[in-house]
Coordinates of C-alpha atoms in Angstrom, one line a residue:
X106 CA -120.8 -113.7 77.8
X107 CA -118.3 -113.1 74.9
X108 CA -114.3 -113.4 76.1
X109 CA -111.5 -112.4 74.3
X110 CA -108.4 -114.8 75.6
X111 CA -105.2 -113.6 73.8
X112 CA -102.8 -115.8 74.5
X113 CA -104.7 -118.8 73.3
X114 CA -101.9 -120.8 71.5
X115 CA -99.8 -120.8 74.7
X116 CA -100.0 -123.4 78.0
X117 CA -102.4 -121.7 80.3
X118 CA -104.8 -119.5 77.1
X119 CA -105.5 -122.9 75.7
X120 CA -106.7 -124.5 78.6
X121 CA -108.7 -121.9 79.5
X122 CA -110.2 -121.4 76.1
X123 CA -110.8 -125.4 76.4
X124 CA -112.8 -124.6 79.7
X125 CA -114.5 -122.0 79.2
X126 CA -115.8 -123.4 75.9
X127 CA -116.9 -126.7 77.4
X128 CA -118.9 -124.3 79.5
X129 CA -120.5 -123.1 76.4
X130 CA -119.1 -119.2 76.8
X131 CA -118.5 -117.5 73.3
X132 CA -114.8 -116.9 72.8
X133 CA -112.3 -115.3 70.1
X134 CA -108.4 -116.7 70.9
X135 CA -105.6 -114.3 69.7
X136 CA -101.8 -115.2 69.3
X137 CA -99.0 -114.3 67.4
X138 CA -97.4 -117.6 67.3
X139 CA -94.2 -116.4 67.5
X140 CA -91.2 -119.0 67.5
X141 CA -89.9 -118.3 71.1
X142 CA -90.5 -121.8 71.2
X143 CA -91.6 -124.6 69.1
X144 CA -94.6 -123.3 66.9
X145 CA -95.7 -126.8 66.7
X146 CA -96.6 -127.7 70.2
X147 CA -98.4 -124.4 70.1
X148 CA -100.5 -125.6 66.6
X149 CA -100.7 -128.7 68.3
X150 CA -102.5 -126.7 70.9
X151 CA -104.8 -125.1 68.7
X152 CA -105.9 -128.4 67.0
X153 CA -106.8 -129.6 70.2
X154 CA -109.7 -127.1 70.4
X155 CA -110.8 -127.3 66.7
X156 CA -108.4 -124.7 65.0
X157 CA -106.9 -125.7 61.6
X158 CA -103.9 -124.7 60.0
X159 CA -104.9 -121.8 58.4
X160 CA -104.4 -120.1 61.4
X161 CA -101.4 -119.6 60.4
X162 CA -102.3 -116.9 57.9
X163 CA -101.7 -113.7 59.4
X164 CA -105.5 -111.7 60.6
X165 CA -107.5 -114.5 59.2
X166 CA -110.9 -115.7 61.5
X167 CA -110.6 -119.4 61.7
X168 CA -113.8 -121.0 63.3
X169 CA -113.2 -124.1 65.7
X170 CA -114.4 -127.4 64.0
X171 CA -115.2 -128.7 67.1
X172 CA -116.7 -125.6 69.5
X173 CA -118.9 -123.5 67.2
X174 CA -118.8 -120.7 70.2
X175 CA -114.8 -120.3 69.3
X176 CA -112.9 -117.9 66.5
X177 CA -108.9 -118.2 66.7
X178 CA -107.0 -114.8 64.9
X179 CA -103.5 -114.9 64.6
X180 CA -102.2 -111.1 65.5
X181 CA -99.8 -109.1 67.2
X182 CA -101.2 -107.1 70.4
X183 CA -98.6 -104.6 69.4
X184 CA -100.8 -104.0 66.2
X185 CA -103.2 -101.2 67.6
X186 CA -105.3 -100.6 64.4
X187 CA -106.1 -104.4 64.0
X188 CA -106.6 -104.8 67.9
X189 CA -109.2 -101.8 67.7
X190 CA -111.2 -103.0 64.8
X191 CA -111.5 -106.6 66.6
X192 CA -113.3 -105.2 69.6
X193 CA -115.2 -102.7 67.7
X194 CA -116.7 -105.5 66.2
X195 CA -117.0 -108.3 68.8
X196 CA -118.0 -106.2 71.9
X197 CA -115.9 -108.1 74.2
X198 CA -117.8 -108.5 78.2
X199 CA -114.7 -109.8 79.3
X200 CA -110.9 -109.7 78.1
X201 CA -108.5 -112.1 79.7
X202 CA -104.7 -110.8 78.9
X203 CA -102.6 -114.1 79.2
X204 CA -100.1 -113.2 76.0
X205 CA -96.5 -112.3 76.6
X206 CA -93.2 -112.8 76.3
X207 CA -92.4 -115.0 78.5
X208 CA -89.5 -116.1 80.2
X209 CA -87.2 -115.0 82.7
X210 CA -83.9 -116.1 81.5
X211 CA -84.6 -115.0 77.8
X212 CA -85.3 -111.1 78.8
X213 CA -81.3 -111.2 79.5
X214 CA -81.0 -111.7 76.0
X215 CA -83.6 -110.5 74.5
X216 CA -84.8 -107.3 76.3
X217 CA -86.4 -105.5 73.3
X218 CA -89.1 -108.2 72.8
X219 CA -90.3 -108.2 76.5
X220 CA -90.7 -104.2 76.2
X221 CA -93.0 -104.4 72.5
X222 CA -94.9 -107.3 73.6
X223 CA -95.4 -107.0 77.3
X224 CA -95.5 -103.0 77.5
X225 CA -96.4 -101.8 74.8
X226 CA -98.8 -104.9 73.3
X227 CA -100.6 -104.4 77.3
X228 CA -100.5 -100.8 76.6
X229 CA -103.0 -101.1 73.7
X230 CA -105.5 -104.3 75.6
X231 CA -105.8 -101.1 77.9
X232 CA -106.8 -98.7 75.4
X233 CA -109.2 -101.2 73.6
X234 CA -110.8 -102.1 76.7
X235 CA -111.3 -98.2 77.9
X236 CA -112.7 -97.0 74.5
X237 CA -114.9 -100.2 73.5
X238 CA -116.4 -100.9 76.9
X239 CA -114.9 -103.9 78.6
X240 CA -117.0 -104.6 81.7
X241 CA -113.6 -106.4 83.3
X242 CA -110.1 -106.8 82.4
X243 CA -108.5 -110.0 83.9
X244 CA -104.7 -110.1 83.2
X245 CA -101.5 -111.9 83.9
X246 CA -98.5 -110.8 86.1
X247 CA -96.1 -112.8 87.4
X248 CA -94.3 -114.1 90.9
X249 CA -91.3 -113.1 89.7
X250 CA -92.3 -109.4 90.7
X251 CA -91.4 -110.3 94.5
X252 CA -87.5 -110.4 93.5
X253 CA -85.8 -112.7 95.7
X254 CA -87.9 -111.3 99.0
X255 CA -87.2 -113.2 102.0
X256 CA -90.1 -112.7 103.4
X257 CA -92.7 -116.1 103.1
X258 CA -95.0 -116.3 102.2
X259 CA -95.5 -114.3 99.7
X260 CA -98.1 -111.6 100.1
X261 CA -100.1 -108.8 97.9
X262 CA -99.8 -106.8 100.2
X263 CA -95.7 -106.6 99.8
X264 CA -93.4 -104.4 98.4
X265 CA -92.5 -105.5 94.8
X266 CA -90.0 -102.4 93.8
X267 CA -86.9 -104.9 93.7
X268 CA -87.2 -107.1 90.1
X269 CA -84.3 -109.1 89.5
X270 CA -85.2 -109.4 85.6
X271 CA -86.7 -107.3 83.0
X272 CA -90.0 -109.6 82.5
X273 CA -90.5 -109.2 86.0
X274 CA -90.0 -105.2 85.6
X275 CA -92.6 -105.3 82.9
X276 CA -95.2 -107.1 84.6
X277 CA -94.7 -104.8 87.6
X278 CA -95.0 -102.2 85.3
X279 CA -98.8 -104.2 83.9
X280 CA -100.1 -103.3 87.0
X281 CA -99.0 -99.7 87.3
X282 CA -100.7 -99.3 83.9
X283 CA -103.8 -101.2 85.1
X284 CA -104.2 -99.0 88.5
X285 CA -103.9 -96.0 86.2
X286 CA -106.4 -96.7 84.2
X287 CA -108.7 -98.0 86.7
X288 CA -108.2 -94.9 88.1
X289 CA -108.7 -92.4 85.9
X290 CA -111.5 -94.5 83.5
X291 CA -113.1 -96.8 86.2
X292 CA -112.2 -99.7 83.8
X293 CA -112.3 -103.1 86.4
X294 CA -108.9 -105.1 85.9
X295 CA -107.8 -107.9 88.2
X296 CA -104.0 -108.6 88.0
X297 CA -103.0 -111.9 89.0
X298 CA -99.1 -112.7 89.7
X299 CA -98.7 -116.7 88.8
X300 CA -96.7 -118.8 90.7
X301 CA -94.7 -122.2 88.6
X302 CA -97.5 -123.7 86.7
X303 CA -97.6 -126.9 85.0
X304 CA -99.8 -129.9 83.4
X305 CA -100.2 -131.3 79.9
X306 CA -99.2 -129.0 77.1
X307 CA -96.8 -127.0 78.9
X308 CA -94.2 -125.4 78.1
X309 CA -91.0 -126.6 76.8
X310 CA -88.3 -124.1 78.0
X311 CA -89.9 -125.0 82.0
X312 CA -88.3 -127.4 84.4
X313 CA -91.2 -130.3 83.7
X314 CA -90.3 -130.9 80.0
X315 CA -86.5 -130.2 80.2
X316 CA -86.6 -133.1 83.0
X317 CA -88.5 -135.3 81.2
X318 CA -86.8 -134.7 78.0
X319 CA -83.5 -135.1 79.6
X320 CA -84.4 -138.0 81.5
X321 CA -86.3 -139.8 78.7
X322 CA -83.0 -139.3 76.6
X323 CA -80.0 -139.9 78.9
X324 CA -78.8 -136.7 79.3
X325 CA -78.3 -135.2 82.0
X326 CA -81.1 -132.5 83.7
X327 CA -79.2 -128.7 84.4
X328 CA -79.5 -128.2 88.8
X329 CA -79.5 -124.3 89.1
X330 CA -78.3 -123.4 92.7
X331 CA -77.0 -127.1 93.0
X332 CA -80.6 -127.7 93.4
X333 CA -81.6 -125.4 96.4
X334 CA -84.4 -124.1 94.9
X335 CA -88.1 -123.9 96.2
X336 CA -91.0 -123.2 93.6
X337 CA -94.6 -122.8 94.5
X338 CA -95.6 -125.7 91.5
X339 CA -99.4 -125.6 90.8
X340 CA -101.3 -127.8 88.5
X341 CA -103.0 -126.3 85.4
X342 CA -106.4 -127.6 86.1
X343 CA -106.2 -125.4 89.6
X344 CA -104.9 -122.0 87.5
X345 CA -108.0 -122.6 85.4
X346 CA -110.8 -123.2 87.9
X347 CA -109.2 -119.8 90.0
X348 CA -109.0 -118.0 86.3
X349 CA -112.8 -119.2 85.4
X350 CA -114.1 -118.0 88.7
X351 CA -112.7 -114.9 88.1
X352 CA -114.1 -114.2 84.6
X353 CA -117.5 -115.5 85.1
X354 CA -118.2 -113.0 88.3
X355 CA -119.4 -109.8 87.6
X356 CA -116.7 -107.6 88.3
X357 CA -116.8 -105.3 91.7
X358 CA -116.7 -101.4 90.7
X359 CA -114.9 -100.6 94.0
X360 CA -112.3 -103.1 94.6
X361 CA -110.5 -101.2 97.5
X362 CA -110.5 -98.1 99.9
X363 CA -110.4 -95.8 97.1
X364 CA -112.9 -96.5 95.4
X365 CA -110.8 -97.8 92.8
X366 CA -112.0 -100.7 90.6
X367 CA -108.3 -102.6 90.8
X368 CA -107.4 -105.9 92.4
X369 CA -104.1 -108.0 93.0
X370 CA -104.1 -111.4 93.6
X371 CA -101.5 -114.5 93.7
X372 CA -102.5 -117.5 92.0
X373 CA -100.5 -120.6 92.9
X374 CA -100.6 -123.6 95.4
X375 CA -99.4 -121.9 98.2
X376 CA -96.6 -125.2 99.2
X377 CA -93.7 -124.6 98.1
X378 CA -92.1 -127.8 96.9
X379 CA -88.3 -128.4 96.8
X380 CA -87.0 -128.7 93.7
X381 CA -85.0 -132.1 94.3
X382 CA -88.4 -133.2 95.6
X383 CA -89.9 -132.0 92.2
X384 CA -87.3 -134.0 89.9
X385 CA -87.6 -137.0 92.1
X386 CA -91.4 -137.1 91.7
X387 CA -90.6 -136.9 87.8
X388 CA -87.6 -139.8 87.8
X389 CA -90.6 -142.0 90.2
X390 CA -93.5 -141.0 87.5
X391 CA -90.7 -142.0 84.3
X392 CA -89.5 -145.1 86.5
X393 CA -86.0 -143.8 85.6
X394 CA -83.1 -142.0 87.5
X395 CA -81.7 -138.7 86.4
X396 CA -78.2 -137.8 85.8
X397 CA -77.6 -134.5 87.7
X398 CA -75.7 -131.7 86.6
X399 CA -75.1 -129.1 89.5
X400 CA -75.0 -125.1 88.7
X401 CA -74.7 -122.4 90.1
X402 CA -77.7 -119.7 90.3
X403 CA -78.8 -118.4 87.3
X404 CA -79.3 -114.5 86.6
X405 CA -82.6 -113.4 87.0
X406 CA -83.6 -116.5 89.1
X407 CA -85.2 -116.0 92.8
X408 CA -84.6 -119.1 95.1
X409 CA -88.1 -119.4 96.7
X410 CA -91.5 -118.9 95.9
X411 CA -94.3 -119.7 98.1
X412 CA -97.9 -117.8 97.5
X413 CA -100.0 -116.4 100.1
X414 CA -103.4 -117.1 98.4
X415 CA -105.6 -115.9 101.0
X416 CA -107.3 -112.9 98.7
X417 CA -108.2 -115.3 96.2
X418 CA -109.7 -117.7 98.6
X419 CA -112.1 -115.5 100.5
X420 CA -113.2 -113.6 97.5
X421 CA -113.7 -116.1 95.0
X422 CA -113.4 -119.6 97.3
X423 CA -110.1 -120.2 95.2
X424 CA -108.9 -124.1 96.3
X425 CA -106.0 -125.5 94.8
X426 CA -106.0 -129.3 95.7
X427 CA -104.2 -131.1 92.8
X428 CA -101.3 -133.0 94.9
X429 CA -98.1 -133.2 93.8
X430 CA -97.4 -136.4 92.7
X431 CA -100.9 -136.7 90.8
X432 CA -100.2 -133.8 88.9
X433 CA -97.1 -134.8 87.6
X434 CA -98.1 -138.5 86.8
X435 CA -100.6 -136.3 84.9
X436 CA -98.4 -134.3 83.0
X437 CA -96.2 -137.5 82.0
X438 CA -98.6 -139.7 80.9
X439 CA -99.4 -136.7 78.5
X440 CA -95.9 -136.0 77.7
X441 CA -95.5 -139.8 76.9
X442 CA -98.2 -139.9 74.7
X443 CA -97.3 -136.1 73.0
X444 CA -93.8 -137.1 72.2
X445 CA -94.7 -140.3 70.7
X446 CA -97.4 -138.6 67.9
X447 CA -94.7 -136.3 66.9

């Protein structure tokens, strides 16, 4: 099975690459390494799994030095003509769409990047996928499509017409495009709407590495909503063993009553966690206190998330079981050790 991940310098694309490599599938990694936040945690990423520096050099294959199944390509989605000559030639079986622009707080100010990258960049994985013969397209949406619903938990089966940000508009808008063209071309495409995900290598502009950073430091940690906040965390290692279930099945023609090849599912824990719970388990796994600083909401912010992974669990026997405090003790003992090699 060849894969196409594009996203592959970012949190959840390298661990998956990592994965499914491991598992011996053949896979080409795209990313345009773009400096929404630090490129070197992201080429730190891409060492991990074998990739050199030259990646740096703009539509340039770079083979993995340590997984001779993996080619990394630096490259915009948003470049069509490049996009279409890489899967005329690779003759992708499976493309997993996990690039974006990312960031809930940033598409305030910064709306024109979330419409190039997430609308228009998705807009072409479409088109590739319809005209080269993609046998499944697995793609990323987002939690933040429910809006701040009151209703919990969270369901697929909910009306999302209420975003409270522009990324969450344009992932909503992901899976209009994917119905349409699983509609009209028969093309297979399994959104999946992501509930707070973290783990070693995540991201720095998410709550796990401000804390720690703050913490480590001793400054003190920003409390949106004075800290009443609820977030569905889930572990990495869970996301990817949902996400490689879901690409190595052969992918259902007639997903629903229609006879329309198009799925919807939430991927997340599915127990919410108070946040103050969250920042103590951090301050327990550091062995130090945090100083709080108490805020009020933030724009574009929901208070609760909580997933209702039921779909996911009866079609592909999704589990997630990483608990709390073993995921974060986890992700510090890598964050120790990252922040000491730089």
């Amino acid at each position: 099975m060849k894969i196409l991940i594009t996203g592959t310098a970012g949190f959840i694309g390298f661990h998956l690459a990592k994965e499914l490599l491991q598992q011996d599938a053949t896979v080409v990694g795209i990313d345009n390494i773009n400096n929404y936040y630090d490129v070197e945690l992201k080429y730190a990423r891409l060492e991990e799994t074998g990739i050199c520096r030259r990646a740096e050099k703009w539509y340039n294959p770079v083979k993995s030095s340590k997984f001779e199944n993996y080619t990394f390509i630096r490259m915009n989605l948003e470049d069509r003509n490049e996009l279409d000559e890489l899967f005329e030639k690779e003759k992708f079986d499976v493309v997993c769409n996990l690039a974006a622009q990312a960031g809930v707080r940033y598409s305030i100010e910064n709306p024109h990047a979330y419409i190039s990258s997430n609308i228009v960049g998705f807009m072409n994985i479409l088109e590739a996928c319809r005209n080269f013969n993609v046998k499944h397209l697995v793609y990323a949406s987002s939690s933040s499509v429910y809006g701040n619903s009151k209703k919990m938990p969270l369901s697929v089966t909910d009306t999302v017409d209420n975003p409270v940000s522009l990324y969450a508009a344009t992932k909503k808008s992901n899976e209009l495009m994917a119905h349409t063209y699983s509609s009209l071309y028969k093309l297979p495409t399994t959104g999946l709407r992501f509930f707070t995900v973290y783990g070693p290598w995540g991201r720095p502009d998410m709550a796990p590495i401000l804390f720690a950073d703050a913490i480590t430091n001793n400054k003190p940690i920003k409390v949106f909503n004075n800290g009443d906040l609820q977030r569905d965390f889930t572990y990495i290692d869970d996301i990817v063993t949902g996400l490689v279930k879901i690409i190595t099945t052969k992918a259902n023609t007639e997903e629903s009553e229609q006879k329309i090849p198009y799925s919807i599912h939430n991927i997340g824990n599915g127990n919410p966690v108070k946040l103050m719970e969250f920042i103590e388990t951090i301050e327990n796994a550091l062995g130090k206190k945090a100083t709080k600083q108490l805020l009020p909401m933030q724009p574009g912010d929901v208070y609760k998330t909580f997933a209702d992974v039921v779909s996911l669990k009866e079609k592909y026997n999704y589990s997630p079981n990483t608990p709390l405090k073993k995921g974060v003790e986890s992700f510090i003992k890598w964050y120790k050790s990252y922040t000491q090699s730089i």
